[in-house]
PDB file of C-alpha atoms in Angstrom:
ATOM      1  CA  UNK E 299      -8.240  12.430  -8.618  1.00 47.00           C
ATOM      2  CA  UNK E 300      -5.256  14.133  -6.833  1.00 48.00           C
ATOM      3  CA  UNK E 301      -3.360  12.217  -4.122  1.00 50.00           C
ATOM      4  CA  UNK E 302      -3.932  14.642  -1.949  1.00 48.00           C
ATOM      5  CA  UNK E 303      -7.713  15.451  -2.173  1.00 55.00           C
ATOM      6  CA  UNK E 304     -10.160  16.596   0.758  1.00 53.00           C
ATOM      7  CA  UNK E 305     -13.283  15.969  -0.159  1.00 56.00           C
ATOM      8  CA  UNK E 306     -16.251  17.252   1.556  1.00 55.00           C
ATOM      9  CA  UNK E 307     -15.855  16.392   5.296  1.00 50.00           C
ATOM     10  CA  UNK E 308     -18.175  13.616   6.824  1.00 50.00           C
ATOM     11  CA  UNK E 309     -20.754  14.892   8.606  1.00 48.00           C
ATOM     12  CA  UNK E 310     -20.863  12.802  12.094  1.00 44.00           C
ATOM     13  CA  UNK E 311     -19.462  13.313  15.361  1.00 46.00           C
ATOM     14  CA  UNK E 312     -17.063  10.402  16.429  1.00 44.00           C
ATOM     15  CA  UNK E 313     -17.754  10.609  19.896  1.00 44.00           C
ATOM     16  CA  UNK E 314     -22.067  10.049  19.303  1.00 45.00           C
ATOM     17  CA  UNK E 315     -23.607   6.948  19.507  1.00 42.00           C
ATOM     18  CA  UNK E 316     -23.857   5.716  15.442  1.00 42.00           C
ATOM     19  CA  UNK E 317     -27.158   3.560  15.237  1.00 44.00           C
ATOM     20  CA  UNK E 318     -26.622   1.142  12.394  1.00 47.00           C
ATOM     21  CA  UNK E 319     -27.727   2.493   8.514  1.00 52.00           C
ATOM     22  CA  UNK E 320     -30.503   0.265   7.303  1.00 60.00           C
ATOM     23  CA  UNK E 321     -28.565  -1.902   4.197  1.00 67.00           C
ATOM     24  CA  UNK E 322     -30.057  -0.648   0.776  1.00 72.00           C
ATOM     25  CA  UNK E 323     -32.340  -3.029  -1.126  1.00 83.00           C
ATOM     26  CA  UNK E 324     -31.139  -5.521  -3.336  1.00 89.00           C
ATOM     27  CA  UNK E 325     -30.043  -4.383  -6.429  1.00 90.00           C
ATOM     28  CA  UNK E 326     -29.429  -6.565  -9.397  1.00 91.00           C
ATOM     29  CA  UNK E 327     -27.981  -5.273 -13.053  1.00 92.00           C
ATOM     30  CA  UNK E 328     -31.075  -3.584 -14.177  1.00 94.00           C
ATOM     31  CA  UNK E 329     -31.228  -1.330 -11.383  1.00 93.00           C
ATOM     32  CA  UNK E 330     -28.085   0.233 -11.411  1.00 94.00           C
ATOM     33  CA  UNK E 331     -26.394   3.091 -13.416  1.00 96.00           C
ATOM     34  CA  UNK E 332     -23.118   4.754 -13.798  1.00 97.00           C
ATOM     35  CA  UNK E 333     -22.840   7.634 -11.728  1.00 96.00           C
ATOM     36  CA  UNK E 334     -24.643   5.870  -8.482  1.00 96.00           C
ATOM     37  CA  UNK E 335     -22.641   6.132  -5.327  1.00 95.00           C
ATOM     38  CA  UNK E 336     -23.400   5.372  -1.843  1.00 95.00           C
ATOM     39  CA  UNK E 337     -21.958   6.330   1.721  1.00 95.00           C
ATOM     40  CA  UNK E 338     -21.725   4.102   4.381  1.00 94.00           C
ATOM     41  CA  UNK E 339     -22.217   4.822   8.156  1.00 94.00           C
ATOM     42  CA  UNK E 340     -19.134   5.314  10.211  1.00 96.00           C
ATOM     43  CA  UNK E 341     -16.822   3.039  11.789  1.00 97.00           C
ATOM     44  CA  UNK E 342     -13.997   3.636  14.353  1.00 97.00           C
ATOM     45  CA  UNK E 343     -10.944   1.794  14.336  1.00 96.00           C
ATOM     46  CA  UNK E 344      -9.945   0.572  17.411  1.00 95.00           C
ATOM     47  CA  UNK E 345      -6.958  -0.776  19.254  1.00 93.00           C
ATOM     48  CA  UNK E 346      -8.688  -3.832  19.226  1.00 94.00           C
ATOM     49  CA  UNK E 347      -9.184  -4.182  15.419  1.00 95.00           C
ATOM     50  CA  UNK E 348      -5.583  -3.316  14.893  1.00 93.00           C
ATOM     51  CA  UNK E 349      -4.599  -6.203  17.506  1.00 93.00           C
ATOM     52  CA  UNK E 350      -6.951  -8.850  16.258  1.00 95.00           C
ATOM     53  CA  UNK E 351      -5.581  -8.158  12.636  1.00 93.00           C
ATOM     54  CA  UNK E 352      -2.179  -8.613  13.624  1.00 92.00           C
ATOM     55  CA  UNK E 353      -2.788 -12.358  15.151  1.00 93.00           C
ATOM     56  CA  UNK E 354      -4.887 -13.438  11.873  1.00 95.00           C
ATOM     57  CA  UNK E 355      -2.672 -11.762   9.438  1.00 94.00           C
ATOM     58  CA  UNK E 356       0.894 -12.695  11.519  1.00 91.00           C
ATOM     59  CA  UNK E 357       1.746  -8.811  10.800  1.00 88.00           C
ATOM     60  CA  UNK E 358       3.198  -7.841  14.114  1.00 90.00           C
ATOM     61  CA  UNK E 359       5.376  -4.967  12.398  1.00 85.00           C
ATOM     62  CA  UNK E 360       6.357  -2.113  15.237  1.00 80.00           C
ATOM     63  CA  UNK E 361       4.846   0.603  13.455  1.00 79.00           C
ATOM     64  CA  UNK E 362       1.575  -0.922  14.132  1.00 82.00           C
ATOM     65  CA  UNK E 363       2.178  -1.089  18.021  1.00 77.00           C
ATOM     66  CA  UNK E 364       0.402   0.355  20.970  1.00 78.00           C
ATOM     67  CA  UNK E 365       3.027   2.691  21.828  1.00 79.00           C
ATOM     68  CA  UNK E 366       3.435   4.221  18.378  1.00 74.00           C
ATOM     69  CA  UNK E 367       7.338   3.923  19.048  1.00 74.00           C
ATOM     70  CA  UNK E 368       8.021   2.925  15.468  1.00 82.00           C
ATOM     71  CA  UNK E 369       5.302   5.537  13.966  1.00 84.00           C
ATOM     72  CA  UNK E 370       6.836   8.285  12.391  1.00 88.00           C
ATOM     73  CA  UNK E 371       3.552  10.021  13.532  1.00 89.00           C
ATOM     74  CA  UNK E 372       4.281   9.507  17.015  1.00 87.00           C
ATOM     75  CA  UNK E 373       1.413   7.465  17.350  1.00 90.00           C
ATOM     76  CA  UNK E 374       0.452   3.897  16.227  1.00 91.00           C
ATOM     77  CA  UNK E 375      -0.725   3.563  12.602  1.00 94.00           C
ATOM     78  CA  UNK E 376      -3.538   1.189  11.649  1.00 95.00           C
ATOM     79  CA  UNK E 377      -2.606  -1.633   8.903  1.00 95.00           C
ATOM     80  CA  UNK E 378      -3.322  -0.579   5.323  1.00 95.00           C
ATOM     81  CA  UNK E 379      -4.821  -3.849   4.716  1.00 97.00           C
ATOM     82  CA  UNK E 380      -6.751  -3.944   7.542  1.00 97.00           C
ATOM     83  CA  UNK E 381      -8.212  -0.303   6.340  1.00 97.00           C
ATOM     84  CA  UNK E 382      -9.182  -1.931   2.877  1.00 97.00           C
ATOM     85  CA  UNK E 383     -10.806  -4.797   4.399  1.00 97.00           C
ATOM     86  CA  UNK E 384     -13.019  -2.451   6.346  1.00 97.00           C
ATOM     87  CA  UNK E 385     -14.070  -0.700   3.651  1.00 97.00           C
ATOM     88  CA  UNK E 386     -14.729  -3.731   2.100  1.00 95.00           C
ATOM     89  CA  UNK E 387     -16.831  -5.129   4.707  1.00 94.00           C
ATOM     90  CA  UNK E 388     -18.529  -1.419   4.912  1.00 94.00           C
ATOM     91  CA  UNK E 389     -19.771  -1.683   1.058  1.00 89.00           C
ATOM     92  CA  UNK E 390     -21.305  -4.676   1.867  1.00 87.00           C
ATOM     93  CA  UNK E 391     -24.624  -3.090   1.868  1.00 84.00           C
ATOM     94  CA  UNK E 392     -23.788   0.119   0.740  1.00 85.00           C
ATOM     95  CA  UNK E 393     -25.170  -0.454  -1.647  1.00 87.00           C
ATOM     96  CA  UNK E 394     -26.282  -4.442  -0.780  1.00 86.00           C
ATOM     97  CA  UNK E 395     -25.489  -5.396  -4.939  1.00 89.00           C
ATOM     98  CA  UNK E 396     -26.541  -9.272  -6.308  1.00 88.00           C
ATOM     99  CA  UNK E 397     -22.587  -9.779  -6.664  1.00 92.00           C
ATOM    100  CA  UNK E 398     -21.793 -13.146  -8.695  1.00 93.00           C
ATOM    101  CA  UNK E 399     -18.256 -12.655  -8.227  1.00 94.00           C
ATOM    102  CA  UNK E 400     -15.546 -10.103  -6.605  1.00 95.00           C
ATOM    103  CA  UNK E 401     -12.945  -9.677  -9.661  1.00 97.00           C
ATOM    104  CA  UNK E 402      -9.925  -7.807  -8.578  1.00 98.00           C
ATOM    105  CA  UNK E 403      -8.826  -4.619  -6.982  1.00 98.00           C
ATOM    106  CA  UNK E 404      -6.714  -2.587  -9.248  1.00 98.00           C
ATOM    107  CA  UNK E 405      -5.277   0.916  -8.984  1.00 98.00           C
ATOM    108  CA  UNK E 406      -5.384   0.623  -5.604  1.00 98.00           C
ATOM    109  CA  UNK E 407      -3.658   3.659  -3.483  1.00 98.00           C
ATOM    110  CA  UNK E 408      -2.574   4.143   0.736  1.00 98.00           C
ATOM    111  CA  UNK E 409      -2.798   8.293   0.393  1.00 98.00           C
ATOM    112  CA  UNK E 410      -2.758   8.705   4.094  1.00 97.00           C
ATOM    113  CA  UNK E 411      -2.327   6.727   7.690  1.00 96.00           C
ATOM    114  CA  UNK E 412      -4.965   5.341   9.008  1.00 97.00           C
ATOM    115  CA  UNK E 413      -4.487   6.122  12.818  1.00 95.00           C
ATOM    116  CA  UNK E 414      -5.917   4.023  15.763  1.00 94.00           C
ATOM    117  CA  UNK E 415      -8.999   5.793  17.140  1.00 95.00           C
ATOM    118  CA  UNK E 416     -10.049   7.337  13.313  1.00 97.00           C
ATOM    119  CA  UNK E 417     -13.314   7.066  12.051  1.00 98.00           C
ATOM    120  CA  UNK E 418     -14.005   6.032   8.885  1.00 98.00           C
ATOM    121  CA  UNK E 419     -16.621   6.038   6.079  1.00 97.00           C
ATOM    122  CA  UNK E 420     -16.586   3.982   2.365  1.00 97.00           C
ATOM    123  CA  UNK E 421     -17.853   5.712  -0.547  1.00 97.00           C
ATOM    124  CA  UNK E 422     -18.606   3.291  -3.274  1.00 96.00           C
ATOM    125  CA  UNK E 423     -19.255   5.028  -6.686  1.00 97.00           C
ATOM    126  CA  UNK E 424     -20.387   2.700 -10.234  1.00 97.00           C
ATOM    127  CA  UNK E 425     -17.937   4.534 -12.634  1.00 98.00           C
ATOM    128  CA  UNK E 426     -18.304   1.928 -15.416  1.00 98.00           C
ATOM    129  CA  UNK E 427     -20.565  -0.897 -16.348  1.00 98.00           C
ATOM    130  CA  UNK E 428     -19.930  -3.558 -19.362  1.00 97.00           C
ATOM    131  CA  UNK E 429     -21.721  -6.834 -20.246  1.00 94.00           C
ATOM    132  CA  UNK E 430     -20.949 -10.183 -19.300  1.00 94.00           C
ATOM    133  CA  UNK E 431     -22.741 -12.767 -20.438  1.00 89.00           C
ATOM    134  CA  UNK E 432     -26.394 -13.148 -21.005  1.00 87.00           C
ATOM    135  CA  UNK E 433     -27.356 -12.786 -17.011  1.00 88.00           C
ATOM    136  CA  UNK E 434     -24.730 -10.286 -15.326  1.00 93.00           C
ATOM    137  CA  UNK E 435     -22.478  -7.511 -16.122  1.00 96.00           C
ATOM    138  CA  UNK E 436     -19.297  -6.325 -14.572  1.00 98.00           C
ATOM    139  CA  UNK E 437     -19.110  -3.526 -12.599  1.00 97.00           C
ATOM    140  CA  UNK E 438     -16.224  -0.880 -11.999  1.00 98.00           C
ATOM    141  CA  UNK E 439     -16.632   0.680  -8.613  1.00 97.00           C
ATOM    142  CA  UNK E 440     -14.401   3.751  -7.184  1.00 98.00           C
ATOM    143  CA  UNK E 441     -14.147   2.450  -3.481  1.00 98.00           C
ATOM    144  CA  UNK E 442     -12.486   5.627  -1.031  1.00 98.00           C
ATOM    145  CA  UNK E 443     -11.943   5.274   2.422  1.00 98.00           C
ATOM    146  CA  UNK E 444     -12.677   8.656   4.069  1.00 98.00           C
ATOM    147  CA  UNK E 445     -11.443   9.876   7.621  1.00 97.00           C
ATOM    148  CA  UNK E 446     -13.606  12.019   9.857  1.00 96.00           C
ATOM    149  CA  UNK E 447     -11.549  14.905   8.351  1.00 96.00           C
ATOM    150  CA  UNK E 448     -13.229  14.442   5.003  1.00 96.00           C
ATOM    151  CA  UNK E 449      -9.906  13.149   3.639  1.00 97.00           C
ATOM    152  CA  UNK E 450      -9.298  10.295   1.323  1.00 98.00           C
ATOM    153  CA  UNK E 451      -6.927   7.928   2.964  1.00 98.00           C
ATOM    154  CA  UNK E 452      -7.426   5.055   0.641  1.00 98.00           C
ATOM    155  CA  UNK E 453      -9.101   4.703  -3.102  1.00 98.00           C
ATOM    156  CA  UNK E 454      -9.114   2.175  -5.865  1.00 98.00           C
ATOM    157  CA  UNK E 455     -11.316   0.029  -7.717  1.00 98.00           C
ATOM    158  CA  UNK E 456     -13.097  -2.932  -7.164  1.00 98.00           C
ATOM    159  CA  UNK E 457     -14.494  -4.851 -10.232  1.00 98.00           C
ATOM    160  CA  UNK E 458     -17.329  -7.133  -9.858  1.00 96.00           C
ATOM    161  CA  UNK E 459     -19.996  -9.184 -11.371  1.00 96.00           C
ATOM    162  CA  UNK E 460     -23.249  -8.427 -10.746  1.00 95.00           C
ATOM    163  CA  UNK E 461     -26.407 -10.414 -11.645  1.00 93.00           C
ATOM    164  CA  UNK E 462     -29.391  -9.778 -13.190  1.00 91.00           C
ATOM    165  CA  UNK E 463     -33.216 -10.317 -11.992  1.00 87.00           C
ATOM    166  CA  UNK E 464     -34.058 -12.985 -13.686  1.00 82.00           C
ATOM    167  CA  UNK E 465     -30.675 -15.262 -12.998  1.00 70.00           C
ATOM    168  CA  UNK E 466     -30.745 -13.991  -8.824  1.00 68.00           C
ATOM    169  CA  UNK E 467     -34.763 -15.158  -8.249  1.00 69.00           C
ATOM    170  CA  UNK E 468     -34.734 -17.863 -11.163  1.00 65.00           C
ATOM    171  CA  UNK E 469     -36.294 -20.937  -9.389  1.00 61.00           C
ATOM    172  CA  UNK E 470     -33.423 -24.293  -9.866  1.00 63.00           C
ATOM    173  CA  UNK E 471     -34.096 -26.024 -12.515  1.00 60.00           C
TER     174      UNK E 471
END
């Protein structure tokens, strides 16, 4: 995938009311595939999301300011991290996976600002799947974080384990 891809442009209107997408169903190892991918509902980034992130995270860096002063855009940019952590929190139940364990993040790529104001989407896609013991496997997702444009602004992978039926609704012993 190209650094500078467009894909398909979201199909929502920032300025609507969004009522929430229902989470999928559970889904353990048996009932995924390669190839699956989900969408998430949008999410705006606000002034206020940028602010809050900035006291937990200590990152008070002018280009992230109100003003945009420091922004070679000429208006304030969003943190990067605070972009993936949406995402993250967006995939949650999109799809809603019996995740063991959250691996690592690896290949992981800022294409484009994230601006205050933009509204987002996360498209999760399984791109591989190995074994992992007798009760999970591990899962290689392609995570993008899309603008209202349609364009990629982040993309990586996140690996995970994911569990199986029988371990996720076996009774303790």
């Amino acid at each position: 995938m190209s650094t500078s891809e467009v894909v398909e442009p979201l199909r929502f209107n920032p300025t609507e009311s969004v009522q929430p997408v229902q989470s999928t169903p559970t889904l353990y190892s048996e009932d995924i595939q390669v190839g699956d991918s989900w969408t998430t509902e949008p999410r705006q980034i606000t002034s206020e999301d940028v602010s809050e992130f900035a006291s937990l995270t200590g990152d008070h860096t002018p280009l992230h300011g109100q003003d945009g002063a420091a922004s070679p855009y000429g208006k304030p940019i969003a943190h990067g991290l605070l972009g993936l952590s949406i995402l993250a929190g967006l995939g949650t139940n999109h799809p809603k996976a019996s995740t063991l364990a959250f691996v690592a993040i690896e290949e992981w790529q800022f294409l484009a600002p994230v601006f205050f104001g933009d509204t987002v989407q996360a498209r999760n896609e399984i791109i591989k799947i190995d074994p992992h013991g007798r009760r999970a496997v591990k899962v290689r997702w392609l995570r993008q974080l899309i603008n209202e444009e349609g364009r990629v602004v982040q993309q990586g992978h996140f690996i995970t384990l994911v569990g199986s039926k029988s371990r996720m609704t076996a009774k303790p012993r």
